[in-house]
C-alpha cells in the first residue's frame, strides 16, 4: 500500500484537490493537521505509518513545521509553495498535477539537505539545543546586555 502525508494550513482548495488525486492513484493519505479533509486519515505524529513522501502545502513556516516531523521519521519532504515567502518549497502552486504525477510514477529525486545542530551555553552549561533547517538566529535580550 502506498501512503503519504499531506500537511496544509489554510489552503483547503489545494489540499482537497491533492487528496482526491492521490486517493484516485491508490494512496492512503495521513495528516497531522487540525483541519480534517475528506480522503485523509487524521493522526498524531507518533501514529504516522511508514510513508513514501510528505507533501507540504504552504510557505516556509509550514515547511519548517513539517520538517520537524519528517526529520524524525526520515521521510522525504516535498514543499508546494502556497505562501508569500517560499525559499524552502520546491514546487509552485501551478504544478499540483505535476506533483501527483511525479509521486505516483516515482519520477523524482531525493535531494538530501544539510541541517544545523546548535547549542547555547552559559557558564559552561548547555541551556538550549536543537537543530535548524536553514539558519540559526541568536538574539540577545536587552536584560542580558551590560548596563551602559
JSON list of C-alpha atoms in Angstrom, two decimals:
[
{"chain": "A", "resi": 1, "resn": "UNK", "atom": "CA", "xyz": [0.00, 0.00, 0.00]},
{"chain": "A", "resi": 2, "resn": "UNK", "atom": "CA", "xyz": [1.33, 3.42, -0.95]},
{"chain": "A", "resi": 3, "resn": "UNK", "atom": "CA", "xyz": [0.96, 6.14, 1.67]},
{"chain": "A", "resi": 4, "resn": "UNK", "atom": "CA", "xyz": [1.91, 9.75, 2.09]},
{"chain": "A", "resi": 5, "resn": "UNK", "atom": "CA", "xyz": [1.43, 12.63, 4.49]},
{"chain": "A", "resi": 6, "resn": "UNK", "atom": "CA", "xyz": [-0.28, 15.82, 3.43]},
{"chain": "A", "resi": 7, "resn": "UNK", "atom": "CA", "xyz": [0.45, 18.94, 5.52]},
{"chain": "A", "resi": 8, "resn": "UNK", "atom": "CA", "xyz": [-1.50, 22.10, 4.95]},
{"chain": "A", "resi": 9, "resn": "UNK", "atom": "CA", "xyz": [-2.51, 25.26, 6.72]},
{"chain": "A", "resi": 10, "resn": "UNK", "atom": "CA", "xyz": [-5.44, 27.28, 5.39]},
{"chain": "A", "resi": 11, "resn": "UNK", "atom": "CA", "xyz": [-5.03, 26.01, 1.81]},
{"chain": "A", "resi": 12, "resn": "UNK", "atom": "CA", "xyz": [-8.04, 23.72, 1.70]},
{"chain": "A", "resi": 13, "resn": "UNK", "atom": "CA", "xyz": [-8.74, 24.04, -2.02]},
{"chain": "A", "resi": 14, "resn": "UNK", "atom": "CA", "xyz": [-5.30, 22.74, -2.96]},
{"chain": "A", "resi": 15, "resn": "UNK", "atom": "CA", "xyz": [-5.34, 20.11, -0.18]},
{"chain": "A", "resi": 16, "resn": "UNK", "atom": "CA", "xyz": [-8.75, 18.81, -1.31]},
{"chain": "A", "resi": 17, "resn": "UNK", "atom": "CA", "xyz": [-7.52, 18.54, -4.91]},
{"chain": "A", "resi": 18, "resn": "UNK", "atom": "CA", "xyz": [-4.33, 16.72, -3.98]},
{"chain": "A", "resi": 19, "resn": "UNK", "atom": "CA", "xyz": [-6.15, 14.40, -1.57]},
{"chain": "A", "resi": 20, "resn": "UNK", "atom": "CA", "xyz": [-8.66, 13.43, -4.28]},
{"chain": "A", "resi": 21, "resn": "UNK", "atom": "CA", "xyz": [-5.93, 12.97, -6.90]},
{"chain": "A", "resi": 22, "resn": "UNK", "atom": "CA", "xyz": [-3.70, 10.87, -4.62]},
{"chain": "A", "resi": 23, "resn": "UNK", "atom": "CA", "xyz": [-6.66, 8.78, -3.43]},
{"chain": "A", "resi": 24, "resn": "UNK", "atom": "CA", "xyz": [-7.55, 8.10, -7.08]},
{"chain": "A", "resi": 25, "resn": "UNK", "atom": "CA", "xyz": [-3.94, 6.99, -7.63]},
{"chain": "A", "resi": 26, "resn": "UNK", "atom": "CA", "xyz": [-4.23, 4.44, -4.79]},
{"chain": "A", "resi": 27, "resn": "UNK", "atom": "CA", "xyz": [-2.51, 6.32, -1.99]},
{"chain": "A", "resi": 28, "resn": "UNK", "atom": "CA", "xyz": [-3.58, 6.30, 1.65]},
{"chain": "A", "resi": 29, "resn": "UNK", "atom": "CA", "xyz": [-3.18, 9.84, 2.97]},
{"chain": "A", "resi": 30, "resn": "UNK", "atom": "CA", "xyz": [-2.38, 10.73, 6.56]},
{"chain": "A", "resi": 31, "resn": "UNK", "atom": "CA", "xyz": [-2.44, 14.20, 8.05]},
{"chain": "A", "resi": 32, "resn": "UNK", "atom": "CA", "xyz": [-1.34, 15.65, 11.36]},
{"chain": "A", "resi": 33, "resn": "UNK", "atom": "CA", "xyz": [-3.23, 18.87, 10.63]},
{"chain": "A", "resi": 34, "resn": "UNK", "atom": "CA", "xyz": [-6.01, 20.07, 12.94]},
{"chain": "A", "resi": 35, "resn": "UNK", "atom": "CA", "xyz": [-8.12, 20.72, 9.85]},
{"chain": "A", "resi": 36, "resn": "UNK", "atom": "CA", "xyz": [-9.56, 17.44, 8.56]},
{"chain": "A", "resi": 37, "resn": "UNK", "atom": "CA", "xyz": [-10.39, 16.99, 4.89]},
{"chain": "A", "resi": 38, "resn": "UNK", "atom": "CA", "xyz": [-12.20, 14.17, 3.11]},
{"chain": "A", "resi": 39, "resn": "UNK", "atom": "CA", "xyz": [-9.89, 11.44, 1.89]},
{"chain": "A", "resi": 40, "resn": "UNK", "atom": "CA", "xyz": [-7.30, 11.79, 4.66]},
{"chain": "A", "resi": 41, "resn": "UNK", "atom": "CA", "xyz": [-6.78, 9.96, 7.92]},
{"chain": "A", "resi": 42, "resn": "UNK", "atom": "CA", "xyz": [-6.09, 12.25, 10.86]},
{"chain": "A", "resi": 43, "resn": "UNK", "atom": "CA", "xyz": [-3.37, 11.03, 13.19]},
{"chain": "A", "resi": 44, "resn": "UNK", "atom": "CA", "xyz": [-0.74, 12.22, 15.61]},
{"chain": "A", "resi": 45, "resn": "UNK", "atom": "CA", "xyz": [2.95, 12.38, 14.75]},
{"chain": "A", "resi": 46, "resn": "UNK", "atom": "CA", "xyz": [3.55, 9.19, 16.72]},
{"chain": "A", "resi": 47, "resn": "UNK", "atom": "CA", "xyz": [0.78, 7.37, 14.81]},
{"chain": "A", "resi": 48, "resn": "UNK", "atom": "CA", "xyz": [2.18, 8.11, 11.34]},
{"chain": "A", "resi": 49, "resn": "UNK", "atom": "CA", "xyz": [2.83, 4.88, 9.44]},
{"chain": "A", "resi": 50, "resn": "UNK", "atom": "CA", "xyz": [5.81, 4.36, 7.16]},
{"chain": "A", "resi": 51, "resn": "UNK", "atom": "CA", "xyz": [5.39, 6.96, 4.41]},
{"chain": "A", "resi": 52, "resn": "UNK", "atom": "CA", "xyz": [6.75, 7.23, 0.91]},
{"chain": "A", "resi": 53, "resn": "UNK", "atom": "CA", "xyz": [6.76, 11.04, 0.96]},
{"chain": "A", "resi": 54, "resn": "UNK", "atom": "CA", "xyz": [5.29, 14.03, 2.78]},
{"chain": "A", "resi": 55, "resn": "UNK", "atom": "CA", "xyz": [3.72, 16.76, 0.65]},
{"chain": "A", "resi": 56, "resn": "UNK", "atom": "CA", "xyz": [3.55, 20.17, 2.31]},
{"chain": "A", "resi": 57, "resn": "UNK", "atom": "CA", "xyz": [1.24, 22.93, 1.08]},
{"chain": "A", "resi": 58, "resn": "UNK", "atom": "CA", "xyz": [2.10, 26.42, 2.29]},
{"chain": "A", "resi": 59, "resn": "UNK", "atom": "CA", "xyz": [5.00, 28.73, 2.83]},
{"chain": "A", "resi": 60, "resn": "UNK", "atom": "CA", "xyz": [8.26, 28.40, 4.70]},
{"chain": "A", "resi": 61, "resn": "UNK", "atom": "CA", "xyz": [6.60, 28.31, 8.13]},
{"chain": "A", "resi": 62, "resn": "UNK", "atom": "CA", "xyz": [4.54, 25.25, 7.18]},
{"chain": "A", "resi": 63, "resn": "UNK", "atom": "CA", "xyz": [7.64, 23.67, 5.63]},
{"chain": "A", "resi": 64, "resn": "UNK", "atom": "CA", "xyz": [9.66, 24.16, 8.81]},
{"chain": "A", "resi": 65, "resn": "UNK", "atom": "CA", "xyz": [6.91, 22.63, 10.96]},
{"chain": "A", "resi": 66, "resn": "UNK", "atom": "CA", "xyz": [6.67, 19.65, 8.60]},
{"chain": "A", "resi": 67, "resn": "UNK", "atom": "CA", "xyz": [10.45, 19.28, 8.53]},
{"chain": "A", "resi": 68, "resn": "UNK", "atom": "CA", "xyz": [10.40, 18.74, 12.29]},
{"chain": "A", "resi": 69, "resn": "UNK", "atom": "CA", "xyz": [8.14, 15.70, 11.79]},
{"chain": "A", "resi": 70, "resn": "UNK", "atom": "CA", "xyz": [9.73, 14.27, 8.65]},
{"chain": "A", "resi": 71, "resn": "UNK", "atom": "CA", "xyz": [13.24, 14.60, 10.04]},
{"chain": "A", "resi": 72, "resn": "UNK", "atom": "CA", "xyz": [12.41, 12.33, 12.98]},
{"chain": "A", "resi": 73, "resn": "UNK", "atom": "CA", "xyz": [10.98, 9.66, 10.68]},
{"chain": "A", "resi": 74, "resn": "UNK", "atom": "CA", "xyz": [13.41, 10.10, 7.74]},
{"chain": "A", "resi": 75, "resn": "UNK", "atom": "CA", "xyz": [10.52, 10.88, 5.36]},
{"chain": "A", "resi": 76, "resn": "UNK", "atom": "CA", "xyz": [11.28, 12.73, 2.11]},
{"chain": "A", "resi": 77, "resn": "UNK", "atom": "CA", "xyz": [9.59, 16.14, 2.11]},
{"chain": "A", "resi": 78, "resn": "UNK", "atom": "CA", "xyz": [8.16, 17.94, -0.93]},
{"chain": "A", "resi": 79, "resn": "UNK", "atom": "CA", "xyz": [7.09, 21.55, -0.46]},
{"chain": "A", "resi": 80, "resn": "UNK", "atom": "CA", "xyz": [4.49, 23.23, -2.67]},
{"chain": "A", "resi": 81, "resn": "UNK", "atom": "CA", "xyz": [4.74, 26.99, -2.20]},
{"chain": "A", "resi": 82, "resn": "UNK", "atom": "CA", "xyz": [1.32, 28.47, -1.49]},
{"chain": "A", "resi": 83, "resn": "UNK", "atom": "CA", "xyz": [2.57, 31.16, 0.87]},
{"chain": "A", "resi": 84, "resn": "UNK", "atom": "CA", "xyz": [4.10, 34.57, 0.32]},
{"chain": "A", "resi": 85, "resn": "UNK", "atom": "CA", "xyz": [7.67, 33.51, 1.04]},
{"chain": "A", "resi": 86, "resn": "UNK", "atom": "CA", "xyz": [8.82, 30.24, -0.42]},
{"chain": "A", "resi": 87, "resn": "UNK", "atom": "CA", "xyz": [12.56, 29.81, -0.19]},
{"chain": "A", "resi": 88, "resn": "UNK", "atom": "CA", "xyz": [12.26, 26.20, 1.03]},
{"chain": "A", "resi": 89, "resn": "UNK", "atom": "CA", "xyz": [9.49, 24.88, -1.24]},
{"chain": "A", "resi": 90, "resn": "UNK", "atom": "CA", "xyz": [10.49, 23.17, -4.47]},
{"chain": "A", "resi": 91, "resn": "UNK", "atom": "CA", "xyz": [7.23, 23.47, -6.43]},
{"chain": "A", "resi": 92, "resn": "UNK", "atom": "CA", "xyz": [4.88, 26.36, -7.20]},
{"chain": "A", "resi": 93, "resn": "UNK", "atom": "CA", "xyz": [1.08, 26.08, -6.91]},
{"chain": "A", "resi": 94, "resn": "UNK", "atom": "CA", "xyz": [0.55, 25.89, -10.66]},
{"chain": "A", "resi": 95, "resn": "UNK", "atom": "CA", "xyz": [2.27, 22.49, -10.68]},
{"chain": "A", "resi": 96, "resn": "UNK", "atom": "CA", "xyz": [-0.10, 20.44, -8.48]},
{"chain": "A", "resi": 97, "resn": "UNK", "atom": "CA", "xyz": [-0.85, 17.98, -11.30]},
{"chain": "A", "resi": 98, "resn": "UNK", "atom": "CA", "xyz": [2.88, 17.55, -11.84]},
{"chain": "A", "resi": 99, "resn": "UNK", "atom": "CA", "xyz": [3.32, 16.76, -8.12]},
{"chain": "A", "resi": 100, "resn": "UNK", "atom": "CA", "xyz": [0.73, 13.98, -8.27]},
{"chain": "A", "resi": 101, "resn": "UNK", "atom": "CA", "xyz": [2.18, 12.55, -11.48]},
{"chain": "A", "resi": 102, "resn": "UNK", "atom": "CA", "xyz": [5.78, 12.62, -10.24]},
{"chain": "A", "resi": 103, "resn": "UNK", "atom": "CA", "xyz": [5.00, 10.95, -6.92]},
{"chain": "A", "resi": 104, "resn": "UNK", "atom": "CA", "xyz": [2.62, 8.40, -8.44]},
{"chain": "A", "resi": 105, "resn": "UNK", "atom": "CA", "xyz": [5.18, 7.42, -11.08]},
{"chain": "A", "resi": 106, "resn": "UNK", "atom": "CA", "xyz": [8.11, 7.66, -8.62]},
{"chain": "A", "resi": 107, "resn": "UNK", "atom": "CA", "xyz": [9.66, 10.14, -11.01]},
{"chain": "A", "resi": 108, "resn": "UNK", "atom": "CA", "xyz": [11.54, 12.30, -8.51]},
{"chain": "A", "resi": 109, "resn": "UNK", "atom": "CA", "xyz": [14.97, 12.63, -7.00]},
{"chain": "A", "resi": 110, "resn": "UNK", "atom": "CA", "xyz": [15.56, 12.95, -3.27]},
{"chain": "A", "resi": 111, "resn": "UNK", "atom": "CA", "xyz": [17.93, 15.84, -2.61]},
{"chain": "A", "resi": 112, "resn": "UNK", "atom": "CA", "xyz": [19.41, 15.46, 0.89]},
{"chain": "A", "resi": 113, "resn": "UNK", "atom": "CA", "xyz": [19.55, 18.73, 2.82]},
{"chain": "A", "resi": 114, "resn": "UNK", "atom": "CA", "xyz": [22.06, 19.64, 5.45]},
{"chain": "A", "resi": 115, "resn": "UNK", "atom": "CA", "xyz": [20.77, 20.59, 8.88]},
{"chain": "A", "resi": 116, "resn": "UNK", "atom": "CA", "xyz": [22.49, 22.60, 11.56]},
{"chain": "A", "resi": 117, "resn": "UNK", "atom": "CA", "xyz": [22.89, 21.41, 15.13]},
{"chain": "A", "resi": 118, "resn": "UNK", "atom": "CA", "xyz": [23.16, 24.15, 17.71]},
{"chain": "A", "resi": 119, "resn": "UNK", "atom": "CA", "xyz": [23.61, 24.57, 21.43]},
{"chain": "A", "resi": 120, "resn": "UNK", "atom": "CA", "xyz": [23.66, 27.62, 23.66]},
{"chain": "A", "resi": 121, "resn": "UNK", "atom": "CA", "xyz": [25.96, 27.55, 26.65]},
{"chain": "A", "resi": 122, "resn": "UNK", "atom": "CA", "xyz": [26.01, 29.81, 29.69]},
{"chain": "A", "resi": 123, "resn": "UNK", "atom": "CA", "xyz": [28.66, 29.43, 32.35]},
{"chain": "A", "resi": 124, "resn": "UNK", "atom": "CA", "xyz": [29.74, 26.13, 30.83]},
{"chain": "A", "resi": 125, "resn": "UNK", "atom": "CA", "xyz": [26.23, 24.62, 30.87]},
{"chain": "A", "resi": 126, "resn": "UNK", "atom": "CA", "xyz": [24.05, 23.93, 27.84]},
{"chain": "A", "resi": 127, "resn": "UNK", "atom": "CA", "xyz": [20.83, 25.93, 28.31]},
{"chain": "A", "resi": 128, "resn": "UNK", "atom": "CA", "xyz": [19.31, 25.25, 24.89]},
{"chain": "A", "resi": 129, "resn": "UNK", "atom": "CA", "xyz": [19.99, 22.97, 21.95]},
{"chain": "A", "resi": 130, "resn": "UNK", "atom": "CA", "xyz": [18.30, 21.76, 18.81]},
{"chain": "A", "resi": 131, "resn": "UNK", "atom": "CA", "xyz": [18.53, 21.68, 15.06]},
{"chain": "A", "resi": 132, "resn": "UNK", "atom": "CA", "xyz": [17.75, 24.07, 12.24]},
{"chain": "A", "resi": 133, "resn": "UNK", "atom": "CA", "xyz": [16.96, 23.55, 8.58]},
{"chain": "A", "resi": 134, "resn": "UNK", "atom": "CA", "xyz": [18.27, 26.76, 7.10]},
{"chain": "A", "resi": 135, "resn": "UNK", "atom": "CA", "xyz": [19.55, 29.12, 9.77]},
{"chain": "A", "resi": 136, "resn": "UNK", "atom": "CA", "xyz": [20.00, 29.78, 13.46]},
{"chain": "A", "resi": 137, "resn": "UNK", "atom": "CA", "xyz": [19.35, 33.25, 14.82]},
{"chain": "A", "resi": 138, "resn": "UNK", "atom": "CA", "xyz": [20.96, 34.45, 18.02]},
{"chain": "A", "resi": 139, "resn": "UNK", "atom": "CA", "xyz": [19.05, 37.20, 19.81]},
{"chain": "A", "resi": 140, "resn": "UNK", "atom": "CA", "xyz": [20.32, 38.99, 22.87]},
{"chain": "A", "resi": 141, "resn": "UNK", "atom": "CA", "xyz": [17.64, 40.19, 25.26]},
{"chain": "A", "resi": 142, "resn": "UNK", "atom": "CA", "xyz": [18.02, 43.76, 26.47]},
{"chain": "A", "resi": 143, "resn": "UNK", "atom": "CA", "xyz": [18.04, 42.44, 30.04]},
{"chain": "A", "resi": 144, "resn": "UNK", "atom": "CA", "xyz": [21.15, 40.40, 29.22]},
{"chain": "A", "resi": 145, "resn": "UNK", "atom": "CA", "xyz": [23.13, 43.37, 27.91]},
{"chain": "A", "resi": 146, "resn": "UNK", "atom": "CA", "xyz": [25.61, 45.09, 30.24]},
{"chain": "A", "resi": 147, "resn": "UNK", "atom": "CA", "xyz": [24.43, 48.42, 31.63]},
{"chain": "A", "resi": 148, "resn": "UNK", "atom": "CA", "xyz": [25.75, 51.39, 29.69]}
]
